[in-house]
Coordinates of C-alpha atoms and ligand atoms in Angstrom, one line a residue:
Chain R
M437 CA -13.2 26.0 -32.0
G438 CA -15.9 28.6 -33.3
D439 CA -14.2 30.4 -36.4
L440 CA -10.6 29.6 -35.6
R441 CA -8.8 26.7 -37.4
T442 CA -6.4 24.5 -35.6
V443 CA -3.2 23.8 -37.1
V444 CA -0.4 21.0 -36.8
I445 CA 3.0 21.2 -38.6
I446 CA 4.9 18.0 -39.2
E447 CA 8.4 18.8 -40.5
K448 CA 11.5 17.9 -39.3
N449 CA 13.7 20.9 -40.3
L450 CA 13.4 23.5 -37.6
L451 CA 14.1 26.4 -39.4
I452 CA 11.2 25.6 -41.8
Q453 CA 9.0 24.8 -38.9
A454 CA 9.9 28.2 -37.4
G455 CA 9.5 29.9 -40.5
L456 CA 6.1 28.5 -41.3
E457 CA 4.9 29.5 -38.1
S458 CA 6.0 33.1 -38.5
I459 CA 4.2 33.3 -41.8
L460 CA 1.0 31.7 -40.2
S461 CA 1.1 34.3 -37.4
E462 CA 0.5 36.9 -40.0
L463 CA -2.8 35.3 -41.0
P464 CA -6.0 35.6 -39.0
R465 CA -7.6 32.9 -37.3
L466 CA -5.2 30.1 -37.6
V467 CA -4.1 28.6 -34.2
I468 CA -0.9 26.1 -34.1
I469 CA -1.7 23.4 -31.6
G470 CA 1.2 21.1 -32.4
F471 CA 4.7 21.0 -33.8
Y472 CA 6.0 17.2 -34.8
T473 CA 9.0 16.0 -36.6
G474 CA 7.3 13.0 -38.1
D475 CA 9.4 10.4 -36.3
E476 CA 7.1 9.9 -33.6
P477 CA 6.1 6.4 -33.4
N478 CA 2.6 7.1 -32.3
L479 CA 1.9 10.1 -34.6
N480 CA -1.4 9.0 -36.0
V481 CA -2.8 8.4 -32.5
L482 CA -1.7 11.9 -31.3
L483 CA -3.3 13.5 -34.5
T484 CA -6.5 11.8 -33.9
K485 CA -6.6 13.0 -30.4
Q486 CA -5.9 16.5 -31.6
D487 CA -8.3 16.5 -34.7
P488 CA -6.8 19.6 -36.2
D489 CA -8.4 21.4 -39.1
I490 CA -5.4 22.0 -41.1
M491 CA -2.4 19.9 -41.2
F492 CA 0.9 20.8 -42.9
L493 CA 2.9 18.0 -43.8
N494 CA 6.5 17.3 -45.2
P495 CA 6.4 13.9 -46.8
Q496 CA 10.0 13.6 -46.7
C497 CA 10.1 13.4 -42.7
L498 CA 7.8 10.3 -42.6
D499 CA 9.4 6.7 -42.8
V500 CA 6.3 5.5 -44.6
P501 CA 5.0 6.8 -48.0
A502 CA 2.5 9.8 -47.2
A503 CA -0.4 8.1 -48.9
N504 CA -0.1 5.2 -46.3
F505 CA 0.2 7.8 -43.5
L506 CA -3.1 9.7 -44.7
N507 CA -4.7 6.4 -45.1
Q508 CA -4.3 5.7 -41.6
L509 CA -5.9 8.7 -40.6
K510 CA -8.8 8.4 -43.1
G511 CA -12.3 8.2 -41.5
K512 CA -11.0 9.4 -38.3
I513 CA -10.0 13.0 -38.8
N514 CA -10.3 14.9 -41.9
P515 CA -8.0 17.7 -42.1
L516 CA -7.1 20.2 -44.9
I517 CA -3.7 18.9 -46.1
F518 CA -1.0 21.2 -47.4
G519 CA 2.2 19.1 -48.5
L520 CA 5.5 21.0 -47.7
L521 CA 7.5 20.1 -50.7
D522 CA 10.9 20.4 -51.9
D523 CA 10.9 21.6 -55.3
N524 CA 13.4 18.9 -56.5
A525 CA 11.5 16.2 -54.8
P526 CA 10.3 13.3 -57.1
E527 CA 6.5 13.5 -58.4
S528 CA 5.8 10.3 -56.3
L529 CA 6.4 12.4 -52.9
K530 CA 4.5 15.2 -54.3
S531 CA 1.5 13.4 -55.8
P532 CA -0.4 12.6 -52.5
F533 CA -0.9 16.4 -52.2
A534 CA -3.7 18.4 -53.8
D535 CA -2.6 21.5 -52.1
R536 CA 1.2 22.1 -52.1
L537 CA 3.7 24.9 -50.4
M538 CA 6.8 24.6 -52.2
F539 CA 10.1 25.5 -50.7
S540 CA 10.7 28.0 -53.6
D541 CA 7.3 29.8 -52.7
N542 CA 7.7 33.4 -51.3
K543 CA 5.9 34.5 -48.6
Q544 CA 2.9 36.2 -50.5
Q545 CA 2.5 33.0 -52.6
I546 CA 2.4 31.0 -49.4
Q547 CA 0.0 33.1 -47.6
N548 CA -2.5 33.5 -50.9
K549 CA -2.4 29.7 -51.0
I550 CA -3.4 28.9 -47.5
Q551 CA -5.9 32.1 -47.4
E552 CA -7.8 30.9 -50.8
R553 CA -8.0 27.4 -49.6
C554 CA -9.1 28.0 -46.0
N555 CA -11.4 30.9 -46.7
L556 CA -9.7 32.9 -44.1
N557 CA -11.2 36.2 -45.7
N558 CA -14.6 35.0 -45.0
D559 CA -16.7 37.6 -42.9
P560 CA -17.2 35.5 -39.9
H561 CA -20.8 36.9 -39.3
D562 CA -22.2 35.6 -42.4
K563 CA -21.9 32.1 -40.9
A564 CA -24.5 31.8 -38.1
Q565 CA -22.9 30.7 -35.0
V566 CA -26.5 29.7 -33.2
L567 CA -27.8 26.5 -33.3
S568 CA -30.5 25.4 -35.7
S569 CA -33.6 23.8 -34.5
R570 CA -32.3 20.3 -35.9
E571 CA -29.1 20.8 -33.9
I572 CA -30.9 21.6 -30.8
T573 CA -32.8 18.4 -31.0
I574 CA -29.9 16.5 -31.5
L575 CA -27.7 18.2 -29.0
K576 CA -30.6 17.2 -26.3
H577 CA -30.4 13.5 -27.4
V578 CA -26.6 13.5 -27.1
V579 CA -26.5 14.9 -23.6
L580 CA -29.5 12.4 -22.5
G581 CA -27.0 9.9 -23.7
L582 CA -28.2 8.4 -26.9
T583 CA -25.7 6.9 -29.2
N584 CA -25.5 8.2 -32.8
Q585 CA -27.3 5.1 -34.1
E586 CA -30.3 5.7 -31.5
I587 CA -30.4 9.4 -32.7
A588 CA -30.4 8.3 -36.3
D589 CA -33.2 6.3 -35.8
K590 CA -35.3 8.4 -33.8
L591 CA -34.9 11.1 -36.4
F592 CA -35.0 9.1 -39.4
L593 CA -31.4 10.0 -40.4
S594 CA -28.3 8.1 -41.2
V595 CA -25.5 8.0 -38.6
H596 CA -23.4 9.8 -41.0
T597 CA -25.8 12.9 -40.8
V598 CA -26.0 12.6 -37.2
M599 CA -22.2 12.9 -36.8
T600 CA -21.9 15.9 -39.4
H601 CA -24.5 17.7 -37.3
R602 CA -22.7 16.9 -33.9
K603 CA -19.4 18.2 -35.4
N604 CA -21.2 21.4 -36.4
I605 CA -22.4 21.6 -32.9
N606 CA -19.1 21.3 -31.3
K607 CA -17.7 23.8 -33.8
K608 CA -20.6 26.5 -33.1
L609 CA -20.6 26.2 -29.6
G610 CA -16.4 25.6 -29.1
I611 CA -17.4 22.5 -26.9
K612 CA -16.0 19.1 -27.6
T613 CA -17.1 16.8 -24.9
V614 CA -20.5 15.5 -23.6
S615 CA -20.1 16.8 -20.4
G616 CA -19.2 20.3 -21.8
L617 CA -22.4 20.0 -23.8
M618 CA -24.2 19.0 -20.8
V619 CA -23.2 22.5 -19.1
Y620 CA -24.6 24.4 -22.3
A621 CA -27.7 22.4 -22.5
L622 CA -28.4 23.0 -18.7
M623 CA -27.5 26.7 -18.5
N624 CA -29.8 27.2 -21.6
Q625 CA -32.6 25.1 -20.0
L626 CA -32.7 22.7 -22.8
V627 CA -32.6 19.8 -20.4
S628 CA -33.1 19.7 -16.6
M629 CA -31.0 18.5 -13.9
E630 CA -33.8 15.8 -13.4
D631 CA -33.5 14.7 -16.9
L632 CA -29.6 14.1 -16.6
G633 CA -30.1 12.2 -13.3
D634 CA -26.6 11.0 -12.2
K635 CA -24.9 12.0 -15.7
I636 CA -23.6 15.1 -14.3
Chain A
M823 CA 15.9 32.5 -25.1
L824 CA 17.7 29.2 -24.7
I825 CA 18.4 28.5 -21.1
D826 CA 21.8 27.4 -20.2
Q827 CA 23.8 26.1 -17.2
N828 CA 25.7 29.3 -16.7
M829 CA 22.8 31.6 -16.6
K830 CA 21.7 32.8 -12.9
M831 CA 18.4 30.9 -11.9
A832 CA 16.7 34.2 -10.7
D833 CA 17.4 35.7 -14.4
V834 CA 15.6 33.0 -15.8
V835 CA 12.6 33.1 -13.5
L836 CA 12.4 36.8 -13.8
H837 CA 12.3 36.4 -17.7
D838 CA 9.6 33.4 -17.5
P839 CA 7.9 33.4 -14.1
T840 CA 5.6 30.5 -15.2
L841 CA 8.7 28.3 -14.8
V842 CA 8.1 28.6 -10.8
P843 CA 5.9 25.7 -10.5
I844 CA 8.5 23.5 -12.6
I845 CA 11.3 24.4 -10.5
N846 CA 9.3 23.9 -7.3
R847 CA 8.9 20.1 -8.6
F848 CA 12.6 19.8 -8.4
G849 CA 12.6 21.0 -5.0
V850 CA 14.0 24.6 -6.0
H851 CA 12.2 27.5 -4.4
L852 CA 11.9 31.3 -4.5
G853 CA 14.5 33.3 -2.7
M854 CA 17.3 31.5 -4.9
G855 CA 19.9 34.2 -4.4
D856 CA 22.6 34.5 -7.1
L857 CA 23.4 30.9 -7.9
N858 CA 23.4 30.0 -11.6
I859 CA 21.7 26.7 -12.7
S860 CA 24.6 24.5 -12.5
E861 CA 25.4 25.5 -8.8
I862 CA 21.7 25.1 -8.1
C863 CA 21.8 21.6 -9.5
K864 CA 24.7 20.7 -7.3
K865 CA 23.1 22.2 -4.3
H866 CA 19.9 20.3 -4.8
N867 CA 21.6 17.1 -6.4
L868 CA 19.6 17.5 -9.7
H869 CA 20.6 16.1 -13.2
L870 CA 22.0 19.1 -14.6
Q871 CA 21.1 18.2 -18.4
F872 CA 17.8 16.8 -17.2
F873 CA 16.9 20.0 -15.6
T874 CA 17.8 22.7 -18.1
T875 CA 16.1 20.5 -20.9
I876 CA 12.9 20.3 -19.0
L877 CA 13.0 24.0 -18.4
N878 CA 13.9 24.9 -22.1
A879 CA 10.9 22.6 -23.3
F880 CA 8.4 24.3 -21.1
H881 CA 9.8 27.8 -21.9
D882 CA 9.6 27.3 -25.6
K883 CA 7.3 25.2 -27.1
L884 CA 9.4 24.9 -30.2
Y885 CA 12.2 23.3 -28.1
F886 CA 11.6 19.9 -27.8
P887 CA 14.9 17.7 -28.6
K888 CA 13.5 14.4 -28.6
E889 CA 16.5 12.3 -29.0
Q890 CA 18.1 14.1 -26.2
L891 CA 15.1 13.8 -24.1
Q892 CA 14.9 10.1 -24.5
S893 CA 18.4 9.5 -23.7
F894 CA 17.6 10.3 -20.1
P895 CA 16.8 7.3 -17.8
A896 CA 13.1 6.6 -17.6
R897 CA 13.1 7.0 -13.7
L898 CA 13.8 10.7 -14.1
F899 CA 10.7 11.2 -16.1
V900 CA 8.8 9.1 -13.7
D901 CA 10.1 11.1 -10.9
Y902 CA 9.1 14.3 -12.4
L903 CA 5.9 13.3 -13.9
Q904 CA 4.7 11.9 -10.5
K905 CA 5.6 15.3 -8.9
A906 CA 3.8 17.0 -11.4
H907 CA 0.8 15.0 -10.6
R908 CA 1.1 16.0 -7.0
Y909 CA 1.1 19.7 -8.1
F910 CA -2.0 19.3 -10.2
L911 CA -3.9 17.3 -7.6
E912 CA -2.9 18.9 -4.4
E913 CA -2.2 22.3 -5.5
K914 CA -3.4 23.8 -8.9
I915 CA -6.9 21.9 -9.2
P916 CA -8.0 22.6 -5.5
E917 CA -7.0 26.3 -6.2
I918 CA -9.2 26.5 -9.1
A919 CA -12.1 24.6 -7.5
G920 CA -11.8 27.1 -4.3
L921 CA -11.8 30.2 -6.7
I922 CA -15.1 28.8 -8.4
K923 CA -16.6 28.3 -5.0
E924 CA -15.6 31.8 -4.0
T925 CA -17.1 33.1 -7.0
I926 CA -20.2 31.7 -6.9
Q927 CA -20.8 32.7 -3.1
E928 CA -20.0 36.5 -4.2
S929 CA -22.5 36.2 -7.4
S930 CA -25.7 37.9 -6.7
V931 CA -26.9 36.6 -10.1
N932 CA -26.9 33.4 -12.1
Q933 CA -25.9 31.3 -9.1
K934 CA -27.7 28.2 -10.7
S935 CA -25.8 28.4 -13.7
Y936 CA -22.5 28.8 -12.0
A937 CA -23.1 25.9 -9.9
I938 CA -23.3 23.7 -13.0
I939 CA -19.8 24.9 -14.0
E940 CA -18.8 23.8 -10.5
R941 CA -20.1 20.5 -10.7
F942 CA -18.4 20.2 -14.2
F943 CA -15.0 21.1 -12.7
V944 CA -15.5 18.6 -9.7
H945 CA -16.5 16.0 -12.3
Y946 CA -13.2 16.9 -14.2
R947 CA -11.2 16.6 -11.1
D948 CA -12.4 13.1 -10.4
E949 CA -11.7 11.9 -14.0
F950 CA -8.3 13.4 -13.7
R951 CA -7.7 11.5 -10.5
T952 CA -8.7 8.1 -12.2
H953 CA -6.3 9.1 -14.9
I954 CA -3.4 9.8 -12.8
Q955 CA -4.1 6.8 -10.8
R956 CA -3.9 4.3 -13.7
E957 CA -0.5 6.0 -14.5
E958 CA 1.0 5.7 -11.1
V959 CA -0.4 2.3 -10.2
K960 CA 0.0 0.6 -13.5
V961 CA 2.2 2.4 -15.9
F962 CA 5.1 4.0 -13.9
P963 CA 6.0 1.0 -11.7
Y964 CA 6.0 -1.2 -14.9
V965 CA 8.3 1.3 -16.6
L966 CA 10.6 1.3 -13.6
K967 CA 10.8 -2.4 -13.4
L968 CA 11.4 -2.6 -17.0
E969 CA 14.4 -0.2 -16.7
K970 CA 15.8 -1.9 -13.8
A971 CA 15.8 -5.3 -15.7
L972 CA 17.4 -4.2 -18.7
E973 CA 20.1 -2.3 -16.8
E974 CA 20.8 -5.4 -14.7
D975 CA 20.2 -7.6 -17.3
K976 CA 17.7 -9.9 -15.2
I977 CA 14.6 -10.7 -17.2
T978 CA 12.5 -12.0 -14.6
P979 CA 9.2 -13.9 -15.0
E980 CA 7.4 -11.0 -13.1
I981 CA 8.7 -8.4 -15.9
E982 CA 7.8 -10.8 -18.9
Q983 CA 4.2 -11.0 -17.2
L984 CA 3.9 -7.3 -17.0
F985 CA 4.9 -6.8 -20.3
H986 CA 2.3 -9.4 -21.9
E987 CA -0.5 -7.9 -19.6
Y988 CA -0.1 -4.3 -19.9
P989 CA 2.4 -3.2 -22.8
I990 CA 3.0 0.2 -23.3
T991 CA 0.9 0.3 -26.5
E992 CA -2.2 -0.5 -24.2
Y993 CA -1.5 2.8 -22.1
Q994 CA -1.1 4.5 -25.4
A995 CA -4.5 3.5 -26.8
E996 CA -6.4 4.5 -23.5
H997 CA -4.3 7.5 -22.6
E998 CA -7.2 10.0 -22.7
N999 CA -6.6 13.8 -23.5
V1000 CA -6.9 15.6 -20.3
E1001 CA -6.9 19.0 -21.9
E1002 CA -10.2 18.5 -23.8
K1003 CA -12.5 19.4 -20.9
I1004 CA -10.1 22.3 -20.1
F1005 CA -10.8 23.6 -23.6
D1006 CA -14.5 23.2 -23.1
L1007 CA -14.5 25.1 -19.8
K1008 CA -12.5 27.9 -21.3
N1009 CA -15.3 28.2 -24.1
I1010 CA -18.1 28.0 -21.8
I1011 CA -16.7 30.7 -19.3
V1012 CA -15.8 33.1 -22.4
R1013 CA -18.8 32.4 -24.6
H1014 CA -21.5 30.9 -22.8
L1015 CA -21.5 32.3 -19.0
P1016 CA -24.5 34.2 -18.3
T1017 CA -23.2 37.8 -17.5
P1018 CA -21.7 37.9 -14.3
N1019 CA -21.6 40.8 -11.8
N1020 CA -17.9 39.9 -10.7
D1021 CA -15.8 40.1 -13.8
R1022 CA -12.7 40.2 -11.8
L1023 CA -13.1 36.9 -10.2
W1024 CA -14.0 35.2 -13.3
Y1025 CA -11.0 36.5 -15.0
Q1026 CA -8.9 35.2 -12.2
I1027 CA -10.4 31.7 -12.8
L1028 CA -9.8 32.0 -16.4
R1029 CA -6.4 32.8 -16.2
E1030 CA -5.7 29.8 -13.8
I1031 CA -7.3 27.4 -16.4
F1032 CA -5.1 28.7 -19.1
T1033 CA -1.9 28.2 -16.9
L1034 CA -3.3 24.8 -16.1
E1035 CA -3.9 24.2 -19.8
K1036 CA -0.4 25.0 -20.7
E1037 CA 1.2 22.8 -18.0
L1038 CA -0.9 20.0 -18.9
N1039 CA 0.1 20.3 -22.4
E1040 CA 3.5 20.0 -21.6
H1041 CA 3.0 17.1 -19.1
S1042 CA 1.2 15.1 -22.0
R1043 CA 3.6 16.0 -24.3
I1044 CA 6.2 14.3 -22.3
E1045 CA 4.2 11.6 -21.8
D1046 CA 3.1 11.1 -25.2
L1047 CA 6.3 11.9 -27.2
I1048 CA 8.9 10.7 -24.7
L1049 CA 8.0 8.4 -22.2
I1050 CA 5.8 6.2 -24.5
P1051 CA 8.5 5.7 -27.4
K1052 CA 11.1 5.3 -24.8
V1053 CA 9.2 2.5 -23.2
K1054 CA 8.4 1.0 -26.7
A1055 CA 12.2 1.0 -27.3
M1056 CA 12.8 -0.7 -23.9
E1057 CA 10.2 -3.2 -24.8
N1058 CA 12.0 -4.1 -28.1
E1059 CA 15.0 -4.6 -26.3
L1060 CA 13.3 -7.0 -23.6
K1061 CA 11.7 -9.1 -26.4
L1062 CA 15.3 -9.6 -28.0
K1063 CA 16.6 -10.7 -24.7
M1064 CA 13.4 -12.9 -24.3
A1065 CA 14.2 -14.5 -27.5
K1066 CA 17.6 -15.6 -26.8
Ligands
LIG1832 FE1 0.4 12.1 -16.2
LIG1833 FE1 -1.4 11.3 -18.8

């Protein structure tokens, strides 16, 4: 989503949910796209679909250990994760989190931690939003229907690199679906209607 | 603001007019006079708790009492979701499609580019129709039969077979995110649209798309967070009964 960061909050305590929302609303570029209480039976599926950039998680509201929960998401989505932690919680609850917001933190401390880790103070203009020529090549292949493997073979890249490029393309353009990318490619004459045939 | 049964329906709508399509689904229309919510429910024969909970959930994204919502019978949700489907398919999406068409006709520039957007939207409509069809043909009838079987304590071979063929986890896995393309469309219009000469019409399209997105979010939230867990619980009950 361009330079915005999508956020989900997983916290059972509604006061904390609302409080965190209010604190986040004072920071630039953060958009909350989901609130959960942690007991949703299909939570990992929903999170995978939403693919947030940042996740705030209170491990106490999960019915499995946080490490197991995070393992289920590994490889599918890769958000920046903050633990929402009670100061008195045992170390075993805190340990899965490199980034921690403690209940005793004041507003300033919380905002500083988030701002530091999320680079919210960066000037958005120093990060070019236009596609590189490599990205344009990959975009063309994607809209023509090639798989990641086929693109990797063609360009002598690893599948992983192709996927990274695709993520960057989606981010820069703010477009997630292949059909959306087709519209972009057509409007910018990167491909022609004939190239796409009946795909669109 | 929490909406409660003693509030006048009119005050609620004046406070949040985006609720109008929601109350329409329940058969409540504008020109509602001075009745309060509980009187409205009596008049239209509605489930009062269900009605107010749905209004609150739509009005305030932080308000989503899962336990309470899951305690309502599944048939209330099926009925509500089905009416929402009709609204999306027969009103909202044709409305946006019509607006796009009109906008292109009134454009003196970039018609070709805009026609691509129109195509994208038509494509989206078709996909959305398929999505809804699966829910209405496969999922909802199963949910209703399952609830009935449990309520009447009659486990028929039919329901056992349905359970084996298409358990709710299957639906959960193939339940696509229908908001994704709407998200793309917003970005395409705001970021990538070749500069139009009729901003007002494009703004109108954009506003409608934002409304649609909000309504779809709420719709999917009920399907994903209420209906699916509820049916899972019912399936567990069914499994227990089948084991006996
Ligand atoms: Fe639906
Ligand atoms: Fe759906």
